[in-house]
Amino acid sequence: AQKKDGTTFRLEVGLMPMQVNEDTCIVTVVHDPASRKQWEFIRHTRFGRLFAEEEEEEEEVFQNEDRILVSNKGKRIPVLMSGSIMRDDAGIIQGAVLVAKDITRRVETQKELEVALEKAQEGERMKTLFMANMSHEIRTPLNSILGFTGLIKDSTKHLVSAEEQEFFETIQYSGERLMRTVHEILDISQ
């Protein structure tokens, strides 16, 4: 292992895969073979930072913290980690025990859910914009048709036959029915 000041020292690390339900956890034991050094030997290594990131006080135990482990080849592995300091009968720190559960699938699923949520929200925004545009684009000409139909019907009352007056009423009735349908569709979509 290497300290912050660049000096190196011997450190034994034991890794043991452990099957828990359908998941594989990794139990890690970190130990100073010299057994003379205190927590300082671990604290300034990557293992130490797992316990106390920029904290002045030593943590004896931590549980279920999301961490990133880096493999020998540089692969970043998200894990859920718990750990504890190992002490001898005299209270001297002899090492640490770490348990890490690979949560890659959970992290990937979370990212997929976030992307799906963003797409759904974008779809909702697009729907709202579309409905607002359609509302304007349909209502404006329909109001013109209804208004001019009523105007023509009233101004030509004495010039057309009763049968032709019914044509204007059919146009007006159908236009009003279409307008109600448009309003109902817009109300339902909101």
Short mmCIF file of N, CA and C in Angstrom, two decimals:
data_model
loop_
_atom_site.label_atom_id
_atom_site.label_comp_id
_atom_site.label_asym_id
_atom_site.label_seq_id
_atom_site.Cartn_x
_atom_site.Cartn_y
_atom_site.Cartn_z
N ALA A 1 0.86 -1.17 0.00
CA ALA A 1 0.00 0.00 0.00
C ALA A 1 0.90 1.23 0.00
N GLN A 2 0.28 2.37 -0.35
CA GLN A 2 1.06 3.60 -0.43
C GLN A 2 0.36 4.69 0.38
N LYS A 3 1.14 5.38 1.20
CA LYS A 3 0.61 6.48 1.99
C LYS A 3 0.56 7.74 1.14
N LYS A 4 -0.07 8.78 1.68
CA LYS A 4 -0.16 10.05 0.96
C LYS A 4 1.21 10.64 0.67
N ASP A 5 2.15 10.41 1.58
CA ASP A 5 3.49 10.98 1.38
C ASP A 5 4.33 10.19 0.37
N GLY A 6 3.76 9.11 -0.17
CA GLY A 6 4.44 8.34 -1.21
C GLY A 6 5.18 7.12 -0.69
N THR A 7 5.34 7.02 0.64
CA THR A 7 6.03 5.85 1.17
C THR A 7 5.11 4.63 1.08
N THR A 8 5.75 3.48 0.93
CA THR A 8 4.97 2.25 0.80
C THR A 8 5.18 1.39 2.03
N PHE A 9 4.24 0.50 2.28
CA PHE A 9 4.34 -0.45 3.38
C PHE A 9 3.56 -1.69 2.99
N ARG A 10 3.85 -2.77 3.68
CA ARG A 10 3.22 -4.04 3.37
C ARG A 10 1.83 -4.10 3.99
N LEU A 11 0.89 -4.62 3.22
CA LEU A 11 -0.50 -4.71 3.67
C LEU A 11 -1.07 -6.00 3.11
N GLU A 12 -1.68 -6.80 3.94
CA GLU A 12 -2.31 -8.02 3.45
C GLU A 12 -3.79 -7.75 3.25
N VAL A 13 -4.27 -8.14 2.08
CA VAL A 13 -5.68 -7.97 1.76
C VAL A 13 -6.22 -9.33 1.36
N GLY A 14 -7.25 -9.77 2.05
CA GLY A 14 -7.89 -11.04 1.70
C GLY A 14 -9.26 -10.77 1.10
N LEU A 15 -9.54 -11.39 -0.03
CA LEU A 15 -10.83 -11.24 -0.69
C LEU A 15 -11.51 -12.59 -0.72
N MET A 16 -12.78 -12.61 -0.38
CA MET A 16 -13.52 -13.87 -0.39
C MET A 16 -14.92 -13.61 -0.94
N PRO A 17 -15.25 -14.22 -2.10
CA PRO A 17 -16.62 -14.07 -2.60
C PRO A 17 -17.58 -14.84 -1.70
N MET A 18 -18.76 -14.28 -1.50
CA MET A 18 -19.75 -14.93 -0.65
C MET A 18 -21.11 -14.80 -1.32
N GLN A 19 -21.79 -15.92 -1.51
CA GLN A 19 -23.10 -15.92 -2.15
C GLN A 19 -24.16 -15.59 -1.10
N VAL A 20 -24.94 -14.52 -1.35
CA VAL A 20 -26.04 -14.13 -0.47
C VAL A 20 -27.28 -14.06 -1.34
N ASN A 21 -28.20 -15.00 -1.11
CA ASN A 21 -29.36 -15.15 -1.99
C ASN A 21 -28.86 -15.34 -3.42
N GLU A 22 -29.24 -14.48 -4.33
CA GLU A 22 -28.78 -14.61 -5.71
C GLU A 22 -27.63 -13.66 -6.01
N ASP A 23 -27.18 -12.92 -5.02
CA ASP A 23 -26.13 -11.93 -5.23
C ASP A 23 -24.80 -12.44 -4.70
N THR A 24 -23.74 -11.95 -5.28
CA THR A 24 -22.41 -12.26 -4.80
C THR A 24 -21.85 -11.03 -4.11
N CYS A 25 -21.44 -11.21 -2.86
CA CYS A 25 -20.78 -10.15 -2.11
C CYS A 25 -19.30 -10.52 -2.02
N ILE A 26 -18.49 -9.53 -1.74
CA ILE A 26 -17.06 -9.78 -1.55
C ILE A 26 -16.70 -9.34 -0.15
N VAL A 27 -16.18 -10.26 0.63
CA VAL A 27 -15.71 -9.94 1.97
C VAL A 27 -14.22 -9.64 1.84
N THR A 28 -13.81 -8.50 2.37
CA THR A 28 -12.42 -8.07 2.28
C THR A 28 -11.86 -7.91 3.68
N VAL A 29 -10.71 -8.49 3.93
CA VAL A 29 -10.03 -8.30 5.21
C VAL A 29 -8.71 -7.60 4.92
N VAL A 30 -8.51 -6.46 5.58
CA VAL A 30 -7.28 -5.69 5.42
C VAL A 30 -6.50 -5.84 6.73
N HIS A 31 -5.22 -6.18 6.62
CA HIS A 31 -4.45 -6.48 7.83
C HIS A 31 -3.01 -6.01 7.66
N ASP A 32 -2.48 -5.44 8.71
CA ASP A 32 -1.06 -5.05 8.74
C ASP A 32 -0.29 -6.24 9.31
N PRO A 33 0.51 -6.90 8.50
CA PRO A 33 1.22 -8.08 9.01
C PRO A 33 2.19 -7.75 10.14
N ALA A 34 2.65 -6.55 10.23
CA ALA A 34 3.56 -6.18 11.31
C ALA A 34 2.81 -6.05 12.63
N SER A 35 1.51 -5.82 12.56
CA SER A 35 0.63 -5.71 13.73
C SER A 35 1.11 -4.69 14.75
N ARG A 36 1.92 -3.75 14.35
CA ARG A 36 2.41 -2.77 15.30
C ARG A 36 1.78 -1.41 15.08
N LYS A 37 1.27 -1.19 13.87
CA LYS A 37 0.80 0.15 13.54
C LYS A 37 -0.67 0.29 13.92
N GLN A 38 -1.03 1.50 14.18
CA GLN A 38 -2.41 1.79 14.54
C GLN A 38 -3.24 2.03 13.28
N TRP A 39 -4.39 2.60 13.43
CA TRP A 39 -5.32 2.87 12.32
C TRP A 39 -4.67 3.72 11.24
N GLU A 40 -3.62 4.42 11.59
CA GLU A 40 -2.93 5.30 10.64
C GLU A 40 -2.52 4.56 9.37
N PHE A 41 -2.11 3.29 9.49
CA PHE A 41 -1.63 2.56 8.31
C PHE A 41 -2.74 2.34 7.29
N ILE A 42 -3.95 2.23 7.74
CA ILE A 42 -5.07 2.01 6.81
C ILE A 42 -5.70 3.34 6.41
N ARG A 43 -5.71 4.24 7.33
CA ARG A 43 -6.43 5.49 7.13
C ARG A 43 -5.96 6.27 5.90
N HIS A 44 -4.70 6.19 5.58
CA HIS A 44 -4.16 6.96 4.46
C HIS A 44 -4.09 6.15 3.17
N THR A 45 -4.73 5.02 3.13
CA THR A 45 -4.81 4.23 1.92
C THR A 45 -6.22 4.33 1.36
N ARG A 46 -6.43 3.71 0.20
CA ARG A 46 -7.78 3.68 -0.37
C ARG A 46 -8.76 3.03 0.60
N PHE A 47 -8.28 2.01 1.33
CA PHE A 47 -9.16 1.33 2.26
C PHE A 47 -9.57 2.26 3.39
N GLY A 48 -8.62 3.06 3.86
CA GLY A 48 -8.94 4.00 4.92
C GLY A 48 -9.97 5.01 4.49
N ARG A 49 -9.86 5.48 3.24
CA ARG A 49 -10.82 6.47 2.75
C ARG A 49 -12.21 5.87 2.65
N LEU A 50 -12.30 4.55 2.56
CA LEU A 50 -13.62 3.92 2.57
C LEU A 50 -14.29 4.15 3.91
N PHE A 51 -13.48 4.24 4.97
CA PHE A 51 -14.04 4.40 6.30
C PHE A 51 -14.28 5.85 6.67
N ALA A 52 -13.34 6.71 6.40
CA ALA A 52 -13.46 8.07 6.90
C ALA A 52 -12.99 9.05 5.84
N GLU A 53 -13.87 9.38 4.91
CA GLU A 53 -13.51 10.34 3.87
C GLU A 53 -13.45 11.73 4.47
N GLU A 54 -12.25 12.26 4.58
CA GLU A 54 -12.01 13.61 5.06
C GLU A 54 -12.63 13.88 6.43
N GLU A 55 -12.74 12.85 7.24
CA GLU A 55 -13.25 13.04 8.59
C GLU A 55 -12.06 12.98 9.54
N GLU A 56 -12.11 13.79 10.56
CA GLU A 56 -11.03 13.78 11.53
C GLU A 56 -11.15 12.58 12.47
N GLU A 57 -12.40 12.25 12.83
CA GLU A 57 -12.63 11.18 13.77
C GLU A 57 -12.71 9.85 13.07
N GLU A 58 -12.15 8.83 13.69
CA GLU A 58 -12.20 7.50 13.10
C GLU A 58 -13.61 6.93 13.25
N GLU A 59 -14.05 6.25 12.23
CA GLU A 59 -15.32 5.55 12.28
C GLU A 59 -15.01 4.09 12.59
N GLU A 60 -15.66 3.52 13.56
CA GLU A 60 -15.45 2.11 13.88
C GLU A 60 -16.19 1.22 12.89
N VAL A 61 -17.39 1.64 12.47
CA VAL A 61 -18.24 0.81 11.61
C VAL A 61 -18.98 1.73 10.64
N PHE A 62 -19.18 1.26 9.43
CA PHE A 62 -20.10 1.93 8.51
C PHE A 62 -20.93 0.86 7.82
N GLN A 63 -22.14 1.22 7.44
CA GLN A 63 -23.04 0.24 6.85
C GLN A 63 -23.73 0.79 5.62
N ASN A 64 -23.86 -0.08 4.63
CA ASN A 64 -24.67 0.18 3.43
C ASN A 64 -24.41 1.53 2.79
N GLU A 65 -23.17 1.79 2.50
CA GLU A 65 -22.81 3.03 1.81
C GLU A 65 -22.50 2.71 0.36
N ASP A 66 -23.01 3.54 -0.55
CA ASP A 66 -22.69 3.39 -1.96
C ASP A 66 -21.26 3.85 -2.18
N ARG A 67 -20.46 3.00 -2.78
CA ARG A 67 -19.06 3.30 -3.06
C ARG A 67 -18.72 2.85 -4.48
N ILE A 68 -17.59 3.28 -4.95
CA ILE A 68 -17.06 2.84 -6.24
C ILE A 68 -15.73 2.17 -5.97
N LEU A 69 -15.61 0.89 -6.34
CA LEU A 69 -14.33 0.21 -6.27
C LEU A 69 -13.71 0.23 -7.66
N VAL A 70 -12.41 0.27 -7.70
CA VAL A 70 -11.70 0.27 -8.98
C VAL A 70 -10.88 -1.01 -9.06
N SER A 71 -11.10 -1.80 -10.11
CA SER A 71 -10.37 -3.06 -10.27
C SER A 71 -8.94 -2.79 -10.70
N ASN A 72 -8.12 -3.85 -10.72
CA ASN A 72 -6.72 -3.72 -11.17
C ASN A 72 -6.64 -3.12 -12.57
N LYS A 73 -7.63 -3.44 -13.40
CA LYS A 73 -7.63 -2.98 -14.78
C LYS A 73 -8.31 -1.62 -14.95
N GLY A 74 -8.70 -1.00 -13.85
CA GLY A 74 -9.29 0.34 -13.91
C GLY A 74 -10.80 0.36 -14.06
N LYS A 75 -11.43 -0.81 -14.05
CA LYS A 75 -12.90 -0.85 -14.18
C LYS A 75 -13.53 -0.35 -12.89
N ARG A 76 -14.48 0.57 -13.03
CA ARG A 76 -15.19 1.14 -11.87
C ARG A 76 -16.42 0.28 -11.58
N ILE A 77 -16.52 -0.22 -10.35
CA ILE A 77 -17.60 -1.11 -9.97
C ILE A 77 -18.38 -0.48 -8.82
N PRO A 78 -19.67 -0.15 -9.05
CA PRO A 78 -20.47 0.39 -7.94
C PRO A 78 -20.80 -0.73 -6.95
N VAL A 79 -20.62 -0.45 -5.68
CA VAL A 79 -20.89 -1.46 -4.64
C VAL A 79 -21.64 -0.80 -3.48
N LEU A 80 -22.35 -1.64 -2.75
CA LEU A 80 -22.94 -1.26 -1.47
C LEU A 80 -22.02 -1.88 -0.43
N MET A 81 -21.43 -1.05 0.42
CA MET A 81 -20.35 -1.53 1.27
C MET A 81 -20.63 -1.28 2.74
N SER A 82 -20.20 -2.25 3.54
CA SER A 82 -20.21 -2.12 5.00
C SER A 82 -18.83 -2.53 5.49
N GLY A 83 -18.42 -2.03 6.64
CA GLY A 83 -17.10 -2.38 7.14
C GLY A 83 -16.95 -2.11 8.62
N SER A 84 -15.90 -2.67 9.16
CA SER A 84 -15.63 -2.51 10.58
C SER A 84 -14.13 -2.64 10.82
N ILE A 85 -13.64 -1.93 11.83
CA ILE A 85 -12.23 -2.03 12.23
C ILE A 85 -12.06 -3.28 13.09
N MET A 86 -10.94 -4.00 12.92
CA MET A 86 -10.62 -5.16 13.77
C MET A 86 -9.60 -4.72 14.81
N ARG A 87 -9.90 -4.99 16.06
CA ARG A 87 -8.98 -4.64 17.15
C ARG A 87 -8.61 -5.91 17.92
N ASP A 88 -7.42 -5.87 18.52
CA ASP A 88 -7.04 -7.00 19.39
C ASP A 88 -7.58 -6.74 20.80
N ASP A 89 -7.26 -7.63 21.73
CA ASP A 89 -7.77 -7.50 23.10
C ASP A 89 -7.33 -6.21 23.77
N ALA A 90 -6.22 -5.66 23.34
CA ALA A 90 -5.72 -4.42 23.94
C ALA A 90 -6.31 -3.19 23.27
N GLY A 91 -7.17 -3.39 22.27
CA GLY A 91 -7.79 -2.26 21.58
C GLY A 91 -6.97 -1.71 20.44
N ILE A 92 -5.88 -2.38 20.10
CA ILE A 92 -5.01 -1.92 19.02
C ILE A 92 -5.60 -2.39 17.70
N ILE A 93 -5.66 -1.49 16.76
CA ILE A 93 -6.24 -1.82 15.45
C ILE A 93 -5.32 -2.78 14.72
N GLN A 94 -5.90 -3.89 14.30
CA GLN A 94 -5.14 -4.91 13.58
C GLN A 94 -5.49 -4.94 12.10
N GLY A 95 -6.60 -4.33 11.73
CA GLY A 95 -7.02 -4.34 10.33
C GLY A 95 -8.46 -3.91 10.22
N ALA A 96 -9.08 -4.30 9.12
CA ALA A 96 -10.47 -3.94 8.87
C ALA A 96 -11.14 -5.06 8.09
N VAL A 97 -12.43 -5.18 8.27
CA VAL A 97 -13.22 -6.14 7.50
C VAL A 97 -14.22 -5.33 6.67
N LEU A 98 -14.25 -5.60 5.38
CA LEU A 98 -15.15 -4.90 4.48
C LEU A 98 -16.01 -5.92 3.75
N VAL A 99 -17.28 -5.61 3.56
CA VAL A 99 -18.16 -6.44 2.76
C VAL A 99 -18.74 -5.54 1.68
N ALA A 100 -18.59 -5.97 0.43
CA ALA A 100 -19.06 -5.16 -0.69
C ALA A 100 -19.99 -5.99 -1.55
N LYS A 101 -21.13 -5.43 -1.89
CA LYS A 101 -22.09 -6.09 -2.77
C LYS A 101 -22.11 -5.33 -4.09
N ASP A 102 -21.89 -6.02 -5.18
CA ASP A 102 -21.91 -5.41 -6.51
C ASP A 102 -23.34 -4.95 -6.82
N ILE A 103 -23.50 -3.65 -7.04
CA ILE A 103 -24.84 -3.10 -7.33
C ILE A 103 -24.89 -2.52 -8.74
N THR A 104 -24.07 -3.08 -9.62
CA THR A 104 -24.03 -2.59 -11.00
C THR A 104 -25.41 -2.63 -11.64
N ARG A 105 -26.11 -3.76 -11.47
CA ARG A 105 -27.46 -3.87 -12.07
C ARG A 105 -28.40 -2.80 -11.52
N ARG A 106 -28.34 -2.55 -10.22
CA ARG A 106 -29.21 -1.55 -9.61
C ARG A 106 -28.91 -0.16 -10.16
N VAL A 107 -27.62 0.15 -10.30
CA VAL A 107 -27.21 1.46 -10.82
C VAL A 107 -27.65 1.61 -12.27
N GLU A 108 -27.45 0.55 -13.07
CA GLU A 108 -27.87 0.60 -14.48
C GLU A 108 -29.38 0.76 -14.59
N THR A 109 -30.13 0.03 -13.76
CA THR A 109 -31.59 0.14 -13.77
C THR A 109 -32.02 1.54 -13.37
N GLN A 110 -31.35 2.12 -12.38
CA GLN A 110 -31.66 3.48 -11.95
C GLN A 110 -31.45 4.48 -13.09
N LYS A 111 -30.33 4.30 -13.82
CA LYS A 111 -30.05 5.19 -14.95
C LYS A 111 -31.11 5.02 -16.04
N GLU A 112 -31.50 3.77 -16.31
CA GLU A 112 -32.54 3.51 -17.31
C GLU A 112 -33.86 4.16 -16.90
N LEU A 113 -34.19 4.07 -15.61
CA LEU A 113 -35.42 4.69 -15.12
C LEU A 113 -35.37 6.21 -15.25
N GLU A 114 -34.20 6.79 -14.98
CA GLU A 114 -34.06 8.24 -15.12
C GLU A 114 -34.23 8.67 -16.57
N VAL A 115 -33.65 7.89 -17.49
CA VAL A 115 -33.79 8.19 -18.92
C VAL A 115 -35.26 8.06 -19.34
N ALA A 116 -35.91 6.98 -18.87
CA ALA A 116 -37.32 6.77 -19.20
C ALA A 116 -38.19 7.89 -18.65
N LEU A 117 -37.89 8.35 -17.44
CA LEU A 117 -38.63 9.46 -16.84
C LEU A 117 -38.45 10.73 -17.65
N GLU A 118 -37.21 11.00 -18.06
CA GLU A 118 -36.95 12.19 -18.88
C GLU A 118 -37.72 12.12 -20.20
N LYS A 119 -37.74 10.94 -20.82
CA LYS A 119 -38.47 10.77 -22.08
C LYS A 119 -39.97 10.97 -21.85
N ALA A 120 -40.49 10.42 -20.75
CA ALA A 120 -41.91 10.59 -20.45
C ALA A 120 -42.25 12.06 -20.21
N GLN A 121 -41.39 12.75 -19.47
CA GLN A 121 -41.62 14.17 -19.22
C GLN A 121 -41.55 14.97 -20.51
N GLU A 122 -40.60 14.62 -21.38
CA GLU A 122 -40.49 15.31 -22.67
C GLU A 122 -41.73 15.02 -23.51
N GLY A 123 -42.21 13.77 -23.48
CA GLY A 123 -43.43 13.42 -24.20
C GLY A 123 -44.64 14.21 -23.68
N GLU A 124 -44.71 14.39 -22.38
CA GLU A 124 -45.80 15.16 -21.79
C GLU A 124 -45.72 16.63 -22.22
N ARG A 125 -44.50 17.18 -22.25
CA ARG A 125 -44.34 18.56 -22.71
C ARG A 125 -44.74 18.70 -24.18
N MET A 126 -44.34 17.72 -24.99
CA MET A 126 -44.69 17.75 -26.42
C MET A 126 -46.21 17.64 -26.61
N LYS A 127 -46.85 16.77 -25.81
CA LYS A 127 -48.30 16.62 -25.90
C LYS A 127 -49.00 17.93 -25.54
N THR A 128 -48.53 18.56 -24.48
CA THR A 128 -49.13 19.82 -24.04
C THR A 128 -48.98 20.89 -25.12
N LEU A 129 -47.78 20.98 -25.70
CA LEU A 129 -47.54 21.94 -26.77
C LEU A 129 -48.40 21.63 -27.99
N PHE A 130 -48.48 20.35 -28.34
CA PHE A 130 -49.31 19.94 -29.48
C PHE A 130 -50.77 20.30 -29.24
N MET A 131 -51.26 19.99 -28.05
CA MET A 131 -52.68 20.27 -27.76
C MET A 131 -52.95 21.78 -27.76
N ALA A 132 -52.02 22.57 -27.27
CA ALA A 132 -52.21 24.02 -27.29
C ALA A 132 -52.25 24.53 -28.73
N ASN A 133 -51.34 24.02 -29.58
CA ASN A 133 -51.33 24.42 -30.99
C ASN A 133 -52.59 23.95 -31.70
N MET A 134 -52.98 22.70 -31.46
CA MET A 134 -54.17 22.15 -32.12
C MET A 134 -55.42 22.91 -31.67
N SER A 135 -55.46 23.26 -30.41
CA SER A 135 -56.59 24.02 -29.90
C SER A 135 -56.75 25.31 -30.70
N HIS A 136 -55.67 26.01 -30.86
CA HIS A 136 -55.71 27.27 -31.62
C HIS A 136 -56.00 27.02 -33.09
N GLU A 137 -55.31 26.04 -33.69
CA GLU A 137 -55.44 25.78 -35.13
C GLU A 137 -56.82 25.24 -35.50
N ILE A 138 -57.49 24.55 -34.60
CA ILE A 138 -58.83 24.02 -34.90
C ILE A 138 -59.91 25.03 -34.53
N ARG A 139 -59.82 25.63 -33.37
CA ARG A 139 -60.88 26.52 -32.90
C ARG A 139 -61.01 27.78 -33.76
N THR A 140 -59.87 28.37 -34.13
CA THR A 140 -59.94 29.63 -34.89
C THR A 140 -60.70 29.49 -36.20
N PRO A 141 -60.34 28.55 -37.08
CA PRO A 141 -61.12 28.44 -38.33
C PRO A 141 -62.55 27.95 -38.09
N LEU A 142 -62.73 27.10 -37.08
CA LEU A 142 -64.08 26.61 -36.79
C LEU A 142 -64.97 27.75 -36.30
N ASN A 143 -64.43 28.63 -35.47
CA ASN A 143 -65.20 29.81 -35.04
C ASN A 143 -65.55 30.70 -36.23
N SER A 144 -64.61 30.85 -37.16
CA SER A 144 -64.88 31.64 -38.38
C SER A 144 -66.00 31.00 -39.20
N ILE A 145 -65.93 29.69 -39.38
CA ILE A 145 -66.96 28.99 -40.16
C ILE A 145 -68.33 29.17 -39.51
N LEU A 146 -68.38 28.96 -38.19
CA LEU A 146 -69.66 29.10 -37.49
C LEU A 146 -70.18 30.54 -37.54
N GLY A 147 -69.28 31.49 -37.33
CA GLY A 147 -69.69 32.90 -37.35
C GLY A 147 -70.21 33.33 -38.72
N PHE A 148 -69.48 32.98 -39.77
CA PHE A 148 -69.91 33.37 -41.12
C PHE A 148 -71.15 32.59 -41.56
N THR A 149 -71.28 31.35 -41.12
CA THR A 149 -72.48 30.59 -41.45
C THR A 149 -73.70 31.26 -40.84
N GLY A 150 -73.59 31.66 -39.58
CA GLY A 150 -74.70 32.36 -38.92
C GLY A 150 -75.01 33.69 -39.60
N LEU A 151 -73.96 34.41 -39.99
CA LEU A 151 -74.13 35.69 -40.68
C LEU A 151 -74.83 35.51 -42.03
N ILE A 152 -74.38 34.54 -42.80
CA ILE A 152 -75.00 34.27 -44.12
C ILE A 152 -76.45 33.82 -43.94
N LYS A 153 -76.66 32.95 -42.96
CA LYS A 153 -78.02 32.43 -42.71
C LYS A 153 -78.96 33.58 -42.38
N ASP A 154 -78.53 34.50 -41.49
CA ASP A 154 -79.39 35.62 -41.09
C ASP A 154 -79.58 36.64 -42.22
N SER A 155 -78.51 36.90 -42.99
CA SER A 155 -78.60 37.92 -44.03
C SER A 155 -79.31 37.43 -45.30
N THR A 156 -79.44 36.13 -45.48
CA THR A 156 -80.10 35.60 -46.69
C THR A 156 -81.42 34.93 -46.37
N LYS A 157 -81.95 35.17 -45.18
CA LYS A 157 -83.19 34.53 -44.73
C LYS A 157 -84.33 34.73 -45.73
N HIS A 158 -84.47 35.92 -46.21
CA HIS A 158 -85.58 36.26 -47.13
C HIS A 158 -85.27 35.91 -48.59
N LEU A 159 -83.99 35.52 -48.91
CA LEU A 159 -83.60 35.23 -50.29
C LEU A 159 -83.56 33.74 -50.63
N VAL A 160 -83.58 32.86 -49.63
CA VAL A 160 -83.47 31.42 -49.90
C VAL A 160 -84.72 30.70 -49.42
N SER A 161 -84.89 29.52 -49.95
CA SER A 161 -86.07 28.72 -49.58
C SER A 161 -85.88 28.12 -48.18
N ALA A 162 -86.95 27.57 -47.63
CA ALA A 162 -86.90 26.94 -46.31
C ALA A 162 -85.94 25.75 -46.32
N GLU A 163 -85.92 25.02 -47.43
CA GLU A 163 -85.01 23.88 -47.54
C GLU A 163 -83.55 24.34 -47.49
N GLU A 164 -83.23 25.46 -48.15
CA GLU A 164 -81.87 25.99 -48.15
C GLU A 164 -81.50 26.55 -46.77
N GLN A 165 -82.52 27.09 -46.07
CA GLN A 165 -82.29 27.55 -44.69
C GLN A 165 -81.88 26.36 -43.80
N GLU A 166 -82.46 25.18 -44.05
CA GLU A 166 -82.10 23.97 -43.28
C GLU A 166 -80.64 23.58 -43.54
N PHE A 167 -80.15 23.84 -44.75
CA PHE A 167 -78.74 23.53 -45.04
C PHE A 167 -77.83 24.35 -44.12
N PHE A 168 -78.17 25.67 -43.98
CA PHE A 168 -77.36 26.52 -43.10
C PHE A 168 -77.45 26.02 -41.65
N GLU A 169 -78.65 25.62 -41.23
CA GLU A 169 -78.82 25.11 -39.87
C GLU A 169 -78.02 23.82 -39.66
N THR A 170 -77.99 22.95 -40.69
CA THR A 170 -77.20 21.71 -40.61
C THR A 170 -75.73 22.03 -40.48
N ILE A 171 -75.24 23.00 -41.26
CA ILE A 171 -73.84 23.41 -41.19
C ILE A 171 -73.54 23.95 -39.79
N GLN A 172 -74.43 24.80 -39.30
CA GLN A 172 -74.20 25.39 -37.98
C GLN A 172 -74.26 24.33 -36.88
N TYR A 173 -75.24 23.44 -36.93
CA TYR A 173 -75.36 22.38 -35.92
C TYR A 173 -74.11 21.48 -35.94
N SER A 174 -73.69 21.07 -37.14
CA SER A 174 -72.52 20.20 -37.26
C SER A 174 -71.26 20.90 -36.77
N GLY A 175 -71.11 22.19 -37.08
CA GLY A 175 -69.96 22.96 -36.61
C GLY A 175 -69.94 23.08 -35.10
N GLU A 176 -71.11 23.33 -34.49
CA GLU A 176 -71.18 23.43 -33.03
C GLU A 176 -70.89 22.08 -32.38
N ARG A 177 -71.36 21.00 -33.01
CA ARG A 177 -71.08 19.65 -32.50
C ARG A 177 -69.58 19.38 -32.57
N LEU A 178 -68.96 19.75 -33.68
CA LEU A 178 -67.52 19.58 -33.83
C LEU A 178 -66.76 20.40 -32.79
N MET A 179 -67.22 21.62 -32.52
CA MET A 179 -66.59 22.48 -31.51
C MET A 179 -66.69 21.83 -30.12
N ARG A 180 -67.86 21.27 -29.77
CA ARG A 180 -68.00 20.58 -28.47
C ARG A 180 -67.05 19.39 -28.39
N THR A 181 -66.93 18.65 -29.48
CA THR A 181 -66.03 17.48 -29.50
C THR A 181 -64.59 17.93 -29.28
N VAL A 182 -64.19 18.99 -29.94
CA VAL A 182 -62.83 19.53 -29.77
C VAL A 182 -62.61 19.93 -28.31
N HIS A 183 -63.58 20.62 -27.71
CA HIS A 183 -63.46 21.04 -26.30
C HIS A 183 -63.33 19.81 -25.39
N GLU A 184 -64.13 18.76 -25.65
CA GLU A 184 -64.08 17.57 -24.81
C GLU A 184 -62.74 16.86 -24.94
N ILE A 185 -62.22 16.78 -26.16
CA ILE A 185 -60.91 16.15 -26.37
C ILE A 185 -59.84 16.93 -25.63
N LEU A 186 -59.86 18.25 -25.73
CA LEU A 186 -58.86 19.07 -25.05
C LEU A 186 -58.99 18.96 -23.53
N ASP A 187 -60.24 18.90 -23.03
CA ASP A 187 -60.44 18.76 -21.58
C ASP A 187 -59.92 17.42 -21.09
N ILE A 188 -60.17 16.34 -21.84
CA ILE A 188 -59.72 15.02 -21.43
C ILE A 188 -58.20 14.94 -21.45
N SER A 189 -57.57 15.56 -22.41
CA SER A 189 -56.11 15.46 -22.54
C SER A 189 -55.37 16.26 -21.46
N GLN A 190 -56.04 17.13 -20.76
CA GLN A 190 -55.38 17.91 -19.72
C GLN A 190 -55.58 17.23 -18.44
#
